Amino acid sequence: MRFNVLTLFPEIPAAFFESSIMAKAVERGLITYNLVNIRDFAYDKHRTCDDLTYGGGAGMLLLPQPLSLALDSVQAAEKRVIYVTPSGKPFTQSCAAELAREKELVFICGRYEGIDQRIIDEYACDEISLGDYVMSSGELAALVIIDAVYRLIDGVISRESLEEESFSDGLLEYPQYTRPQIFRDRAVPEVLLSGHHEHIRKWRLEQRIRKTLAMRPDLLTAIRSSPEWTKEAELILQEITNGREFNS
């Protein structure tokens, strides 16, 4: 996977690509990246990349000329180009999985009031929103998507870890514990100490359903109509909603 990031502030994504698991993925050759400074393509001596919007209004807009040249420098017309914007479609785990199947992605990092619509019309394949809020940094928004995508690439993280994560099958992840066994008078649930794998599996399923019901009931509504929803899960849900502890 190759990530091309077009930005006015390349030092922001640089720190991400040079740290933690991403740095290891780059070192192993699983990931390559290209940080493109849009200012390098500005056509005046001040390297101007923004201007006032037509029709009036507050804020500045990224100029189309330098941004288009930056996009052309990475042959963006032949690649999947993503513009992260509050007015885009919501970003989901399934979207991350789809993008992870690409060999190369191009991210446009907006600033100020965003970018000229003509750039979106000509280059952008996807307009993606992280949620119903506005950020000042298109770099941070793009890195959120990159982080969700690259970890799905084969070899970056173990397949077993990915299969048990939140949203992998529509449910949120179960709570997890490590040493010590008792921390500030709070003990690890006995079932996790039992060594009984089947009881642990059922307990974790119950906890996932409880967490999803409490935090994201909308996800439960969706998964109950899918083939992944089992009779066992439905029984546990009924026990929970009836106010009874599920007996594994």
CSV table of C-alpha atoms in Angstrom, one decimal:
chain,number,residue,atom,x,y,z
A,1,MET,CA,0.0,0.0,0.0
A,2,ARG,CA,1.2,3.5,-0.9
A,3,PHE,CA,-0.2,6.6,0.8
A,4,ASN,CA,0.2,10.0,-0.9
A,5,VAL,CA,-0.7,12.8,1.4
A,6,LEU,CA,-1.1,16.3,-0.1
A,7,THR,CA,-0.8,18.9,2.6
A,8,LEU,CA,0.3,22.4,3.6
A,9,PHE,CA,1.9,21.0,6.7
A,10,PRO,CA,3.9,17.8,5.9
A,11,GLU,CA,5.5,17.8,9.3
A,12,ILE,CA,2.2,16.7,10.8
A,13,PRO,CA,1.8,13.4,8.9
A,14,ALA,CA,5.5,12.9,8.9
A,15,ALA,CA,5.5,12.3,12.7
A,16,PHE,CA,2.7,9.6,12.2
A,17,PHE,CA,4.5,7.7,9.5
A,18,GLU,CA,7.8,7.7,11.6
A,19,SER,CA,6.2,6.3,14.8
A,20,SER,CA,5.0,3.1,16.4
A,21,ILE,CA,3.4,0.3,14.3
A,22,MET,CA,3.3,2.5,11.2
A,23,ALA,CA,7.1,2.9,11.3
A,24,LYS,CA,7.6,-0.8,11.6
A,25,ALA,CA,5.2,-1.4,8.6
A,26,VAL,CA,7.3,1.1,6.6
A,27,GLU,CA,10.5,-0.6,7.7
A,28,ARG,CA,9.2,-4.0,6.6
A,29,GLY,CA,8.1,-2.7,3.2
A,30,LEU,CA,4.4,-3.2,3.8
A,31,ILE,CA,3.8,0.5,3.5
A,32,THR,CA,5.3,3.3,1.5
A,33,TYR,CA,4.3,7.0,1.7
A,34,ASN,CA,4.8,10.2,-0.1
A,35,LEU,CA,4.2,13.6,1.6
A,36,VAL,CA,3.5,16.3,-1.0
A,37,ASN,CA,3.8,20.0,0.1
A,38,ILE,CA,1.1,21.9,-1.8
A,39,ARG,CA,3.1,25.1,-1.4
A,40,ASP,CA,5.9,23.7,-3.6
A,41,PHE,CA,3.4,24.1,-6.5
A,42,ALA,CA,2.4,27.7,-5.7
A,43,TYR,CA,3.0,30.0,-8.7
A,44,ASP,CA,3.9,33.3,-6.9
A,45,LYS,CA,7.0,34.4,-4.9
A,46,HIS,CA,4.9,34.3,-1.6
A,47,ARG,CA,3.8,30.6,-2.3
A,48,THR,CA,0.2,31.6,-1.8
A,49,CYS,CA,-2.2,28.7,-1.6
A,50,ASP,CA,-5.4,30.3,-0.4
A,51,ASP,CA,-7.8,33.1,-1.3
A,52,LEU,CA,-11.2,34.6,-0.6
A,53,THR,CA,-14.3,32.8,-1.7
A,54,TYR,CA,-16.5,34.0,-4.5
A,55,GLY,CA,-19.9,35.1,-3.3
A,56,GLY,CA,-18.5,36.3,0.0
A,57,GLY,CA,-18.4,34.6,3.4
A,58,ALA,CA,-15.9,34.1,6.2
A,59,GLY,CA,-12.6,32.2,5.8
A,60,MET,CA,-10.3,31.4,3.0
A,61,LEU,CA,-10.3,28.6,0.4
A,62,LEU,CA,-7.4,26.6,-1.0
A,63,LEU,CA,-6.5,27.7,-4.5
A,64,PRO,CA,-7.2,25.2,-7.3
A,65,GLN,CA,-4.0,25.9,-9.3
A,66,PRO,CA,-1.3,24.7,-6.8
A,67,LEU,CA,-3.5,21.9,-5.6
A,68,SER,CA,-4.2,20.6,-9.1
A,69,LEU,CA,-0.4,20.6,-9.9
A,70,ALA,CA,0.3,18.8,-6.6
A,71,LEU,CA,-2.4,16.2,-7.6
A,72,ASP,CA,-0.9,15.8,-11.1
A,73,SER,CA,2.5,15.2,-9.6
A,74,VAL,CA,1.3,11.9,-8.1
A,75,GLN,CA,-0.8,11.0,-11.2
A,76,ALA,CA,-3.9,11.4,-9.1
A,77,ALA,CA,-6.2,11.0,-12.1
A,78,GLU,CA,-5.2,7.3,-12.3
A,79,LYS,CA,-5.6,6.7,-8.5
A,80,ARG,CA,-8.3,6.7,-5.8
A,81,VAL,CA,-8.4,10.2,-4.4
A,82,ILE,CA,-10.0,10.9,-1.0
A,83,TYR,CA,-11.0,14.3,0.4
A,84,VAL,CA,-11.9,14.3,4.0
A,85,THR,CA,-14.7,16.7,4.7
A,86,PRO,CA,-17.6,17.1,7.2
A,87,SER,CA,-20.0,17.0,4.2
A,88,GLY,CA,-18.9,13.6,3.0
A,89,LYS,CA,-20.3,10.1,3.6
A,90,PRO,CA,-19.7,8.7,7.1
A,91,PHE,CA,-16.5,6.7,7.6
A,92,THR,CA,-17.0,3.1,8.8
A,93,GLN,CA,-15.0,-0.1,9.3
A,94,SER,CA,-16.4,-1.5,6.1
A,95,CYS,CA,-15.2,1.6,4.3
A,96,ALA,CA,-11.7,1.1,5.8
A,97,ALA,CA,-11.7,-2.5,4.6
A,98,GLU,CA,-12.7,-1.4,1.1
A,99,LEU,CA,-9.9,1.1,1.0
A,100,ALA,CA,-7.4,-1.4,2.3
A,101,ARG,CA,-7.8,-3.4,-0.9
A,102,GLU,CA,-6.4,-0.6,-2.9
A,103,LYS,CA,-2.7,-0.5,-3.9
A,104,GLU,CA,-2.4,3.3,-3.7
A,105,LEU,CA,-4.4,6.1,-2.2
A,106,VAL,CA,-4.2,9.9,-2.4
A,107,PHE,CA,-5.4,12.1,0.4
A,108,ILE,CA,-6.2,15.8,0.0
A,109,CYS,CA,-5.8,17.6,3.4
A,110,GLY,CA,-8.1,20.6,3.5
A,111,ARG,CA,-7.5,23.7,5.5
A,112,TYR,CA,-9.4,26.9,6.2
A,113,GLU,CA,-12.9,26.7,4.6
A,114,GLY,CA,-11.9,23.7,2.4
A,115,ILE,CA,-11.0,23.4,-1.2
A,116,ASP,CA,-12.4,24.6,-4.5
A,117,GLN,CA,-15.3,22.5,-5.7
A,118,ARG,CA,-13.8,22.1,-9.1
A,119,ILE,CA,-10.9,20.1,-7.6
A,120,ILE,CA,-13.5,17.8,-6.0
A,121,ASP,CA,-15.3,17.4,-9.2
A,122,GLU,CA,-12.2,16.6,-11.3
A,123,TYR,CA,-10.1,14.5,-8.9
A,124,ALA,CA,-12.0,13.2,-5.8
A,125,CYS,CA,-13.3,9.7,-5.9
A,126,ASP,CA,-14.5,9.8,-2.3
A,127,GLU,CA,-15.7,12.5,0.1
A,128,ILE,CA,-15.5,11.0,3.6
A,129,SER,CA,-16.6,12.4,6.9
A,130,LEU,CA,-15.3,11.3,10.3
A,131,GLY,CA,-18.5,12.4,12.0
A,132,ASP,CA,-20.8,15.2,12.7
A,133,TYR,CA,-18.2,17.7,13.8
A,134,VAL,CA,-15.7,20.1,12.2
A,135,MET,CA,-11.9,20.0,12.5
A,136,SER,CA,-9.4,22.7,11.6
A,137,SER,CA,-6.8,20.2,10.4
A,138,GLY,CA,-7.4,18.1,7.3
A,139,GLU,CA,-4.1,16.3,8.2
A,140,LEU,CA,-5.5,14.9,11.4
A,141,ALA,CA,-8.7,13.8,9.7
A,142,ALA,CA,-6.8,12.1,6.9
A,143,LEU,CA,-4.5,10.3,9.4
A,144,VAL,CA,-7.5,8.9,11.2
A,145,ILE,CA,-8.5,7.2,8.0
A,146,ILE,CA,-5.0,6.1,7.1
A,147,ASP,CA,-4.6,4.6,10.6
A,148,ALA,CA,-7.8,2.6,10.2
A,149,VAL,CA,-6.8,1.4,6.7
A,150,TYR,CA,-3.2,0.4,7.0
A,151,ARG,CA,-3.7,-1.9,10.0
A,152,LEU,CA,-6.0,-4.0,7.9
A,153,ILE,CA,-3.2,-4.7,5.4
A,154,ASP,CA,-1.9,-8.3,5.6
A,155,GLY,CA,1.1,-8.5,7.8
A,156,VAL,CA,0.7,-5.3,9.8
A,157,ILE,CA,-1.4,-6.8,12.6
A,158,SER,CA,-2.3,-10.4,13.3
A,159,ARG,CA,-5.5,-11.6,11.7
A,160,GLU,CA,-6.7,-13.0,15.0
A,161,SER,CA,-6.5,-9.6,16.6
A,162,LEU,CA,-8.5,-8.0,13.8
A,163,GLU,CA,-11.3,-10.6,14.0
A,164,GLU,CA,-12.1,-9.8,17.6
A,165,GLU,CA,-12.2,-6.0,17.4
A,166,SER,CA,-15.1,-3.7,17.6
A,167,PHE,CA,-17.2,-3.6,14.4
A,168,SER,CA,-15.6,-6.8,13.0
A,169,ASP,CA,-19.0,-8.5,13.1
A,170,GLY,CA,-21.2,-5.6,14.0
A,171,LEU,CA,-20.7,-5.7,17.8
A,172,LEU,CA,-18.4,-3.7,20.0
A,173,GLU,CA,-15.5,-5.4,21.7
A,174,TYR,CA,-15.7,-7.1,25.1
A,175,PRO,CA,-13.8,-5.7,28.1
A,176,GLN,CA,-10.3,-6.9,28.7
A,177,TYR,CA,-8.1,-7.3,31.7
A,178,THR,CA,-4.4,-7.9,32.6
A,179,ARG,CA,-2.3,-8.2,35.8
A,180,PRO,CA,-2.7,-7.6,38.7
A,181,GLN,CA,-5.7,-9.8,39.4
A,182,ILE,CA,-7.0,-7.2,41.9
A,183,PHE,CA,-6.5,-3.5,41.2
A,184,ARG,CA,-7.9,-0.9,43.7
A,185,ASP,CA,-10.4,-3.5,45.0
A,186,ARG,CA,-11.6,-4.3,41.5
A,187,ALA,CA,-11.1,-8.0,40.6
A,188,VAL,CA,-10.8,-9.7,37.2
A,189,PRO,CA,-14.0,-11.6,36.5
A,190,GLU,CA,-13.7,-15.1,37.7
A,191,VAL,CA,-14.7,-16.7,34.4
A,192,LEU,CA,-11.5,-15.3,32.8
A,193,LEU,CA,-9.5,-17.1,35.5
A,194,SER,CA,-11.3,-20.4,35.0
A,195,GLY,CA,-9.4,-21.7,32.0
A,196,HIS,CA,-12.7,-22.9,30.6
A,197,HIS,CA,-12.6,-21.7,27.0
A,198,GLU,CA,-16.2,-22.2,26.2
A,199,HIS,CA,-17.4,-20.3,29.3
A,200,ILE,CA,-15.0,-17.5,28.4
A,201,ARG,CA,-16.3,-17.4,24.8
A,202,LYS,CA,-19.9,-17.1,26.0
A,203,TRP,CA,-19.0,-14.5,28.6
A,204,ARG,CA,-17.3,-12.4,26.0
A,205,LEU,CA,-20.2,-12.7,23.6
A,206,GLU,CA,-22.5,-11.6,26.4
A,207,GLN,CA,-20.3,-8.6,27.3
A,208,ARG,CA,-20.1,-7.6,23.6
A,209,ILE,CA,-23.9,-7.6,23.4
A,210,ARG,CA,-24.2,-5.6,26.7
A,211,LYS,CA,-21.7,-3.0,25.5
A,212,THR,CA,-23.3,-2.6,22.1
A,213,LEU,CA,-26.8,-2.3,23.7
A,214,ALA,CA,-25.6,0.4,26.1
A,215,MET,CA,-23.4,2.4,23.7
A,216,ARG,CA,-24.6,1.7,20.2
A,217,PRO,CA,-28.1,0.2,20.1
A,218,ASP,CA,-28.3,1.2,16.4
A,219,LEU,CA,-25.6,-1.4,15.6
A,220,LEU,CA,-27.7,-4.1,17.4
A,221,THR,CA,-30.7,-3.2,15.3
A,222,ALA,CA,-28.7,-3.7,12.1
A,223,ILE,CA,-26.9,-6.9,13.0
A,224,ARG,CA,-30.0,-8.7,14.3
A,225,SER,CA,-31.2,-8.8,10.7
A,226,SER,CA,-27.9,-10.1,9.3
A,227,PRO,CA,-26.7,-13.7,8.8
A,228,GLU,CA,-24.0,-13.2,11.4
A,229,TRP,CA,-26.6,-12.9,14.2
A,230,THR,CA,-27.0,-16.3,15.9
A,231,LYS,CA,-29.7,-18.0,18.0
A,232,GLU,CA,-27.3,-18.0,20.8
A,233,ALA,CA,-26.8,-14.2,20.6
A,234,GLU,CA,-30.5,-13.6,20.4
A,235,LEU,CA,-31.0,-15.7,23.5
A,236,ILE,CA,-28.4,-13.7,25.4
A,237,LEU,CA,-30.0,-10.5,24.3
A,238,GLN,CA,-33.4,-11.6,25.5
A,239,GLU,CA,-31.9,-12.5,28.9
A,240,ILE,CA,-30.2,-9.1,29.1
A,241,THR,CA,-33.3,-7.1,28.1
A,242,ASN,CA,-35.4,-9.1,30.6
A,243,GLY,CA,-33.1,-8.0,33.4
A,244,ARG,CA,-31.5,-11.4,34.1
A,245,GLU,CA,-27.9,-12.4,34.1
A,246,PHE,CA,-27.1,-14.8,31.3
A,247,ASN,CA,-25.9,-18.1,32.7
A,248,SER,CA,-23.1,-19.5,30.7
